[in-house]
Amino acid sequence: MFIHWGLYAIPAGEWKGKPVEGIGEWVMNHAKIPVGEYEQLAKQFNPVKFNADEWVSIAKNAGMKYIVITSKHHDGFAMFGSKVSPYNVVDATPFHRDPMKELAAACQKAGIKLSFYYSQSQDWHEPDAIGNTWDFPDESKKDFSRYFEQKAEPQVKELLTNYCTLGSIWFDTPRSITKAQSEELLTMVHQYQPTALVSGRVGNNAGDYDTVGDNQVAVGPMKRDWEAISTTNDTWGYKKDDNNWKPASVLIRQMAHAAGHNGNYLLNVGPTAEGVIPPAAVQALNEVGQWMKVNGEAIYDTSGGPFNYDLSWGVITAKPGKLYLHVFDWPQKVLTLYGLKNKVQNASLLAGNKKLKFSQSVGKTPENYALHISVPSAAPDKNNSVIVLNIEGEPEVDASLIQQPNGAVDLDAYLGNIHKADSGSTLRFDSRGVAEHWTNKEDWLDWSFKVAQPGNFDVVLVTSSLKNNHKWEGGHKVAVEIAGQKVEGKINKDSDESNPVMPYWDYVGSKLGRISIPKGGEYQLSLKAESIESAQNLGLTLVEVKLVPVQK
């Protein structure tokens, strides 16, 4: 559980009677609130309904194993008793209690790991730190090293030495921090808390693991252990008019996707100024917890599945001798999996351990490495039904990208090969697996894949907004070549493409044309740009190329 809690919960997205756009914990920045005015919020902060045991119980009931809480966010206010600065919850508020100490005690009782978030670079309360350009506009007068040495480092030491055995220190937004300063923080954490991890957001490629972008779930290969972070609504800190709560189905699917790609899942709640986790968030977490009580075996202590792509019906997690098929889109009678070479000993539903009949064929073509599992007509779980396969040996699969049993070919951007025109090209894959910063029309991508069911296909390109449903850029002219055929078209908003794993982004479908694949076999598809629009400096942001079978 991620917890964003601080003075920003008092204005809750509003300042002087007017709503402030953006996420709740950034209200000071977005409304350009002077330090002297924002400081007055501390006199009002009195979370009389805060109950550490209750918060930890909510996390544990949801199946969570660790908590990360904001000890100091970008507003500079310490939510712990700090001797470094009087601008803290014990000294500056009528609450006069240290909620971090109370959470540490509650976590220890419940067997939950506690971790602290700490904003090491941005501190809008301090003239020498990063971020406050309205009170301290003269950058030439700032001495970041002074802030770092006099506030950031000593407060981090307090967190490391005054509480409990910590799971991690979760740093954030390492703007302007030097490599030496990042490494100093890393060394300090390991010195005082040898078993604690340091998030990659400490900066400069330091840290023990990576976190992907906010509200992203990585689908491409990651170089290190990683963590997905997601909100239960649209904001991190409490915002009273944000009622866009994600249903449990989305949260469960995000969690399974993270596990299916060797990641952890950190899910945020933003408590009120009184210390109450919003009931809608608690309800969703309870639903996740109910699912975990039945299916947790398919999440805890698993690794990602053996395929480097997701399946049309869901994702796979693994343990020695077992594969867990997370089926989001339940089939009518038969679930088909192409490409698994291991002999399957048995198949069953994880819920209730009901055995399932199956047939398996082995051969050189995708359809001959096929597993067909007979399934009940109705999905056992409305959100994610898990089928367990007991297999012989280590998982072995056809490494090719294979057409899905439903006939579709899904060429996710990250599965392609980037061909750059020159060393200055900015085209790359982001942590979502999306090709971004494609602004040079001389760059291009191609994919290799296998087709089992030939026929006619509509060519659809899926593109994405940059973030939070903002700034989609279209109008690009592109060409797709495959099987000696070429289709050309323009990237337009022909259709909306829902993405329940990452609903934070706007995905757009553009239909380019139709091609024919005459027979089964291996094919190559290339995507080139004839012109790229980049008025917003975004360019072509590609999610995938889809070959959608034309129904006869």
XYZ file of C-alpha atoms in Angstrom:
552
model
C 0.000 0.000 0.000
C 1.218 3.447 -0.961
C -0.077 6.259 1.287
C 0.106 9.929 0.283
C -0.794 11.958 3.362
C 0.124 15.467 4.411
C -1.043 19.067 4.790
C -2.389 18.985 1.217
C -5.266 16.837 2.490
C -6.738 19.978 4.103
C -7.325 22.035 0.925
C -8.115 18.738 -0.811
C -7.733 20.178 -4.301
C -9.222 23.612 -3.597
C -7.685 26.973 -2.670
C -9.546 30.101 -1.588
C -12.828 28.619 -2.715
C -11.633 27.670 -6.197
C -10.772 24.186 -7.489
C -7.141 23.649 -8.416
C -6.416 21.459 -11.422
C -4.112 18.495 -11.091
C -3.313 15.949 -8.434
C -4.097 16.761 -4.814
C -0.632 16.687 -3.291
C 0.590 19.268 -5.835
C -1.921 21.950 -4.769
C 0.808 24.223 -3.349
C 2.682 24.128 -6.644
C -0.260 24.335 -9.022
C -1.915 27.208 -7.118
C 1.464 28.893 -6.482
C 0.644 29.201 -2.779
C 3.235 31.288 -0.918
C 5.188 29.472 1.773
C 3.822 31.772 4.480
C 0.217 30.985 3.536
C 0.745 27.261 3.087
C 2.469 27.045 6.491
C -0.804 28.093 8.144
C -2.310 24.732 7.172
C -0.151 23.105 9.840
C -2.151 24.924 12.524
C -5.307 23.208 11.216
C -3.883 19.702 10.848
C -5.420 17.547 13.557
C -6.248 14.051 12.234
C -8.230 12.896 15.255
C -9.618 9.866 13.365
C -6.178 8.513 12.458
C -5.795 4.919 13.634
C -2.568 3.199 12.637
C -3.883 -0.275 13.450
C -6.920 0.325 11.243
C -4.795 1.446 8.302
C -2.510 -1.559 8.618
C -5.532 -3.850 8.901
C -6.955 -2.445 5.651
C -3.646 -3.147 3.914
C -3.356 -6.654 5.340
C -6.948 -7.545 4.449
C -6.188 -6.503 0.870
C -3.339 -9.020 0.772
C -0.620 -6.365 0.903
C 2.789 -7.198 2.372
C 4.320 -3.719 2.753
C 3.359 -0.061 3.233
C 5.133 2.986 1.800
C 4.060 6.319 3.324
C 5.055 9.916 2.570
C 7.305 11.024 5.427
C 7.981 14.268 3.511
C 6.455 15.129 0.167
C 7.388 17.998 -2.141
C 5.635 20.567 0.084
C 8.499 20.106 2.561
C 6.364 19.259 5.597
C 7.681 16.364 7.670
C 4.978 13.902 8.728
C 7.272 12.695 11.512
C 8.918 14.202 14.573
C 12.048 15.834 13.187
C 14.759 17.602 15.156
C 16.163 18.952 11.877
C 13.254 21.283 11.154
C 10.342 22.466 13.350
C 8.160 22.277 10.247
C 6.845 18.858 11.215
C 3.687 17.164 12.413
C 4.727 16.920 16.074
C 5.931 20.496 16.586
C 3.821 22.527 14.151
C 0.331 21.004 14.474
C -2.237 20.597 17.249
C -1.973 16.838 16.699
C 1.431 16.693 18.453
C 1.804 12.984 17.659
C 4.181 11.136 15.371
C 2.033 8.994 13.040
C 5.145 7.303 11.660
C 5.960 5.879 15.090
C 2.397 4.639 15.454
C 2.470 3.052 12.010
C 5.819 1.416 12.752
C 4.359 -0.206 15.871
C 1.192 -1.321 14.036
C 3.189 -2.779 11.134
C 5.430 -4.741 13.489
C 2.394 -6.248 15.235
C 0.793 -7.230 11.934
C 3.922 -8.546 10.211
C 3.837 -5.836 7.546
C 6.995 -4.138 6.263
C 7.070 -0.334 6.637
C 8.834 1.918 4.131
C 9.204 5.681 3.977
C 8.747 7.920 0.944
C 11.042 10.955 1.083
C 11.266 13.759 -1.494
C 14.996 14.411 -1.600
C 15.179 17.127 -4.265
C 11.877 18.953 -4.484
C 11.018 20.900 -1.340
C 8.798 23.901 -1.995
C 9.273 25.171 1.567
C 13.021 25.677 1.198
C 14.715 28.473 -0.811
C 17.680 26.255 -1.750
C 15.701 23.218 -2.865
C 14.075 22.448 -6.207
C 10.571 23.365 -7.298
C 9.406 26.653 -5.746
C 9.751 29.252 -8.483
C 7.080 31.648 -7.179
C 8.636 32.433 -3.773
C 12.244 31.860 -4.814
C 12.509 32.742 -8.520
C 16.199 33.651 -8.571
C 17.971 30.385 -9.372
C 21.377 32.049 -8.994
C 20.789 32.434 -5.253
C 20.006 28.764 -4.676
C 22.522 26.427 -3.112
C 21.071 22.940 -3.487
C 24.006 21.357 -1.661
C 23.204 23.454 1.394
C 19.610 22.213 1.416
C 20.742 18.637 0.793
C 23.314 18.656 3.594
C 21.302 20.625 6.154
C 17.829 19.137 5.680
C 17.522 16.175 3.295
C 20.406 14.029 4.518
C 19.849 14.556 8.255
C 16.088 13.932 7.940
C 16.719 10.696 6.038
C 19.092 9.671 8.837
C 16.301 10.330 11.358
C 13.986 8.039 9.409
C 16.639 5.342 9.274
C 17.524 5.445 12.985
C 14.393 6.439 14.922
C 11.816 3.886 13.846
C 11.883 0.180 12.970
C 13.534 -2.203 10.550
C 12.445 -0.695 7.252
C 11.596 -2.337 3.971
C 12.834 0.551 1.832
C 13.331 4.263 1.413
C 11.260 5.425 -1.549
C 12.885 8.523 -3.028
C 11.258 10.605 -5.763
C 11.843 13.197 -8.520
C 15.662 13.361 -8.428
C 15.855 16.696 -10.226
C 19.263 18.423 -10.036
C 20.667 15.863 -7.637
C 24.221 14.849 -8.471
C 25.461 11.300 -8.861
C 27.554 11.714 -5.712
C 24.509 12.877 -3.733
C 22.406 9.940 -4.980
C 25.158 7.543 -3.958
C 25.487 9.228 -0.536
C 21.809 8.522 0.143
C 22.166 4.945 -1.101
C 25.193 4.360 1.146
C 23.459 5.909 4.155
C 20.412 3.686 3.801
C 22.538 0.543 3.498
C 24.696 1.637 6.445
C 21.863 2.151 8.927
C 19.339 -0.293 7.455
C 21.343 -3.093 5.760
C 18.249 -5.006 4.643
C 16.339 -1.975 3.326
C 16.066 -1.325 -0.393
C 16.436 2.021 -2.144
C 14.110 2.954 -4.993
C 15.615 3.810 -8.355
C 14.147 7.302 -8.055
C 17.079 8.198 -5.819
C 18.517 9.215 -9.197
C 21.534 8.736 -11.443
C 20.909 5.009 -12.016
C 21.528 4.290 -8.351
C 19.096 2.390 -6.154
C 18.313 -1.283 -5.814
C 15.261 -1.559 -8.066
C 13.295 0.423 -10.612
C 9.882 2.019 -10.471
C 8.024 2.600 -13.701
C 6.134 5.807 -14.412
C 3.111 6.785 -12.359
C 0.073 4.684 -13.259
C 2.093 2.582 -15.677
C 2.456 -1.171 -15.734
C 5.564 -2.361 -17.558
C 4.988 -4.900 -20.286
C 8.381 -4.863 -21.940
C 11.541 -6.449 -20.566
C 12.971 -4.666 -17.517
C 16.651 -4.771 -16.614
C 16.141 -4.912 -12.833
C 13.515 -5.807 -10.275
C 10.735 -3.276 -10.605
C 7.573 -1.931 -9.070
C 4.388 -0.554 -10.608
C 2.675 2.282 -8.765
C -0.989 3.040 -9.260
C -3.730 5.200 -7.777
C -7.132 3.982 -6.616
C -8.705 7.054 -8.252
C -6.898 9.738 -10.306
C -4.941 11.539 -7.581
C -2.352 10.478 -5.004
C -3.066 12.889 -2.169
C -6.705 13.336 -1.100
C -8.810 15.471 -3.424
C -12.435 15.818 -2.424
C -13.906 16.096 -5.932
C -12.035 13.107 -7.384
C -14.567 10.275 -7.410
C -13.177 8.435 -10.420
C -12.502 5.266 -8.449
C -10.969 2.342 -10.288
C -13.064 -0.823 -9.914
C -11.499 -3.866 -8.312
C -11.418 -5.542 -11.733
C -8.871 -2.974 -12.952
C -6.755 -3.214 -9.788
C -6.685 -7.019 -9.912
C -5.784 -6.977 -13.602
C -2.992 -4.438 -13.003
C -1.610 -6.562 -10.173
C -1.640 -9.712 -12.317
C 0.046 -7.870 -15.187
C 2.797 -6.628 -12.871
C 3.363 -10.126 -11.475
C 3.255 -11.569 -14.992
C 6.178 -9.328 -15.928
C 8.292 -9.944 -12.790
C 7.129 -6.816 -10.967
C 5.598 -5.766 -7.652
C 2.405 -3.732 -7.409
C 2.167 -0.702 -5.095
C -1.378 0.674 -4.848
C -2.058 4.136 -3.438
C -4.655 5.577 -1.083
C -4.945 9.242 -0.073
C -6.379 9.655 3.457
C -8.386 12.721 4.459
C -7.092 15.443 6.758
C -8.937 13.683 9.587
C -6.959 10.513 8.950
C -9.629 8.450 7.167
C -8.907 6.318 4.108
C -11.832 7.041 1.721
C -14.552 4.354 1.931
C -14.568 3.813 -1.856
C -10.858 2.926 -1.733
C -11.422 0.613 1.229
C -14.245 -1.144 -0.631
C -12.064 -1.743 -3.686
C -9.204 -2.998 -1.500
C -11.593 -5.378 0.273
C -12.591 -6.833 -3.089
C -8.943 -7.250 -4.058
C -8.359 -8.961 -0.708
C -11.208 -11.398 -1.275
C -9.704 -12.340 -4.626
C -6.263 -12.748 -3.055
C -7.571 -15.062 -0.356
C -8.565 -17.505 -3.106
C -5.916 -16.805 -5.737
C -2.923 -15.410 -3.863
C -0.884 -18.489 -4.767
C -0.833 -17.183 -8.349
C 0.687 -13.835 -7.234
C 2.912 -14.317 -4.176
C 6.446 -15.603 -4.819
C 5.812 -16.052 -8.534
C 7.893 -15.029 -11.510
C 6.698 -13.769 -14.843
C 5.357 -16.181 -17.429
C 7.565 -17.791 -20.088
C 6.216 -15.768 -23.033
C 7.582 -12.297 -23.789
C 4.096 -11.089 -24.704
C 0.634 -11.221 -23.150
C -2.057 -13.521 -24.436
C -5.369 -12.413 -25.924
C -7.177 -13.671 -22.825
C -4.746 -12.593 -20.077
C -1.292 -13.132 -18.580
C 0.762 -15.926 -17.018
C 2.700 -16.186 -13.751
C 4.943 -19.082 -12.799
C 6.443 -21.193 -10.012
C 8.675 -24.239 -10.384
C 6.591 -26.892 -12.135
C 3.529 -24.650 -12.397
C 2.048 -22.055 -14.698
C -0.856 -19.876 -13.594
C -3.072 -18.688 -16.421
C -4.825 -15.454 -15.385
C -7.879 -15.404 -17.631
C -9.514 -11.982 -17.832
C -11.620 -12.687 -20.920
C -13.262 -16.048 -20.337
C -13.806 -18.198 -23.465
C -17.048 -19.985 -24.291
C -15.905 -23.606 -24.111
C -12.171 -23.949 -24.748
C -9.116 -21.947 -23.716
C -6.281 -22.310 -26.232
C -2.597 -21.636 -25.633
C -0.098 -21.780 -28.511
C 3.622 -22.282 -28.145
C 4.009 -24.250 -24.880
C 6.423 -27.135 -25.456
C 6.330 -28.715 -21.975
C 4.155 -31.735 -21.351
C 1.181 -30.718 -19.204
C 0.490 -33.216 -16.435
C -2.825 -31.769 -15.308
C -4.918 -28.614 -15.400
C -7.285 -27.292 -12.745
C -9.078 -24.199 -11.539
C -7.204 -22.577 -8.674
C -10.519 -21.777 -6.997
C -11.845 -25.086 -5.709
C -9.112 -27.156 -7.417
C -11.564 -28.529 -9.998
C -9.768 -30.668 -12.600
C -10.127 -29.624 -16.221
C -9.925 -31.811 -19.313
C -7.347 -30.845 -21.910
C -5.620 -32.008 -25.068
C -2.118 -31.183 -26.188
C -0.389 -31.531 -29.529
C 3.275 -31.158 -30.383
C 4.816 -30.168 -33.695
C 6.768 -27.578 -35.635
C 4.018 -25.087 -36.382
C 2.191 -22.857 -33.861
C -1.086 -24.742 -34.096
C 0.746 -28.009 -33.392
C 2.239 -26.630 -30.179
C -1.277 -26.174 -28.948
C -2.933 -26.738 -25.595
C -6.740 -26.863 -25.557
C -8.383 -26.711 -22.119
C -12.100 -27.419 -21.690
C -13.536 -24.795 -19.350
C -16.902 -24.175 -17.672
C -19.317 -21.984 -19.603
C -19.246 -19.289 -16.916
C -16.111 -17.682 -15.513
C -15.479 -18.806 -11.904
C -14.441 -15.237 -11.002
C -15.810 -12.056 -12.571
C -12.435 -10.310 -12.402
C -9.715 -12.882 -13.014
C -10.137 -16.674 -13.110
C -6.911 -18.628 -12.626
C -6.130 -21.982 -14.251
C -3.168 -23.932 -12.860
C -1.037 -26.065 -15.154
C 1.356 -28.609 -13.674
C 4.123 -29.090 -16.225
C 7.201 -31.257 -16.642
C 10.512 -29.426 -16.400
C 11.406 -25.776 -16.740
C 9.005 -23.811 -18.948
C 9.969 -24.033 -22.601
C 8.072 -22.129 -25.271
C 8.272 -21.165 -28.908
C 10.082 -17.836 -28.652
C 8.337 -16.463 -31.728
C 5.514 -13.982 -31.636
C 2.528 -16.154 -32.530
C -0.895 -15.270 -33.864
C -3.488 -15.547 -31.104
C -6.089 -18.342 -31.136
C -8.805 -15.748 -31.859
C -7.049 -15.045 -35.150
C -5.647 -11.630 -34.205
C -1.988 -10.685 -34.538
C -0.968 -8.209 -31.838
C 2.358 -6.567 -32.574
C 3.092 -4.620 -29.410
C 5.590 -1.862 -30.038
C 8.199 -3.223 -27.616
C 8.276 -6.561 -29.476
C 9.546 -4.813 -32.583
C 13.011 -3.808 -33.704
C 13.893 -0.115 -33.807
C 15.872 1.060 -36.847
C 17.274 4.533 -36.197
C 18.289 6.855 -38.977
C 21.178 8.263 -36.944
C 22.579 8.529 -33.421
C 20.518 11.649 -32.763
C 17.211 9.829 -33.141
C 15.104 9.934 -29.974
C 12.790 6.992 -30.720
C 12.702 4.592 -27.766
C 10.438 2.247 -25.789
C 9.024 3.607 -22.519
C 8.252 1.419 -19.501
C 4.756 0.772 -20.842
C 6.367 -0.837 -23.872
C 5.197 2.077 -26.028
C 7.389 3.569 -28.755
C 7.708 7.254 -27.924
C 9.563 10.361 -29.148
C 9.254 9.156 -32.741
C 9.814 12.482 -34.461
C 12.235 11.498 -37.230
C 10.408 10.065 -40.240
C 13.554 8.188 -41.265
C 13.299 5.931 -38.193
C 11.213 2.754 -38.555
C 10.132 -0.465 -36.849
C 9.649 -4.053 -37.924
C 8.335 -7.277 -36.371
C 8.598 -10.991 -37.148
C 5.685 -13.277 -36.304
C 4.028 -16.588 -37.139
C 0.594 -17.061 -38.619
C -1.446 -20.222 -38.034
C -4.756 -19.033 -39.488
C -4.295 -17.200 -42.812
C -6.914 -14.878 -44.261
C -7.810 -11.221 -44.668
C -6.876 -8.710 -41.953
C -7.612 -5.077 -41.191
C -4.454 -3.166 -40.266
C -5.035 -0.988 -37.199
C -2.437 1.198 -35.493
C -2.977 2.005 -31.828
C -1.381 5.216 -30.595
C -1.360 6.852 -27.186
C -1.592 10.172 -25.435
C 1.407 11.231 -23.397
C -0.125 11.085 -19.925
C -3.398 11.433 -18.066
C -5.493 11.680 -21.251
C -3.631 14.792 -22.426
C -1.657 15.700 -25.532
C -2.358 13.085 -28.174
C -0.693 13.936 -31.485
C -2.019 12.629 -34.802
C -1.946 13.456 -38.476
C 1.147 11.349 -39.198
C 1.246 9.554 -42.568
C 2.530 5.988 -42.328
C 2.987 2.887 -44.468
C 2.812 -0.770 -43.473
C 4.370 -3.484 -45.628
C 3.708 -7.198 -45.220
C 3.630 -10.242 -47.503
C 4.447 -8.119 -50.554
C 1.585 -5.728 -49.843
C 1.620 -2.113 -48.767
C -1.088 -0.081 -47.071
C -0.795 3.630 -46.406
C -2.835 5.941 -44.264
C -3.027 8.729 -41.736
C -3.073 8.444 -37.955
C -6.566 9.665 -37.067
C -8.931 9.067 -34.173
C -10.968 6.358 -35.888
C -11.798 4.531 -32.664
C -11.153 4.537 -28.925
C -9.116 1.568 -27.737
C -9.824 0.748 -24.097
C -6.919 -0.418 -21.978
C -8.129 -1.640 -18.581
C -4.565 -2.154 -17.389
C -3.640 1.482 -17.968
C -6.868 3.510 -18.025
C -4.881 6.648 -17.186
C -3.903 6.965 -20.866
C -6.021 7.650 -23.923
C -5.462 4.957 -26.574
C -6.601 5.678 -30.137
C -7.163 3.287 -33.052
C -6.400 4.254 -36.664
C -7.543 1.914 -39.452
C -5.065 1.962 -42.347
C -6.436 -0.629 -44.730
C -6.732 -4.351 -45.431
C -4.172 -6.998 -46.349
C -4.325 -10.696 -47.206
C -2.058 -13.389 -45.769
C -2.440 -16.376 -48.106
C -0.977 -19.178 -46.022
C 0.412 -20.053 -42.610
C 4.064 -19.424 -41.841
C 6.509 -16.775 -40.699
C 6.100 -13.164 -41.818
C 7.672 -9.778 -41.328
C 5.840 -6.461 -41.012
C 7.516 -3.065 -41.328
C 6.106 0.285 -40.241
C 7.595 3.420 -41.777
C 6.580 7.055 -41.576
C 6.075 9.168 -44.660
C 5.579 12.277 -42.539
C 5.397 12.952 -38.794
C 3.596 15.833 -37.120
C 5.392 17.151 -34.050
C 3.833 20.499 -33.232
C 3.460 19.328 -29.620
C 6.930 17.717 -29.678
C 5.358 14.309 -29.124
C 5.471 12.794 -32.585
C 4.167 9.289 -33.187
C 3.526 7.435 -29.908
C 2.908 3.828 -30.956
C 1.292 1.235 -28.702
C 0.852 -1.592 -31.216
C 0.028 -2.665 -34.735
C -2.991 -4.973 -34.844
C -3.958 -7.340 -37.627
C -7.655 -7.926 -37.024
C -9.161 -10.919 -38.877
C -11.991 -9.997 -41.215
C -15.082 -12.022 -40.407
C -16.363 -13.973 -43.402
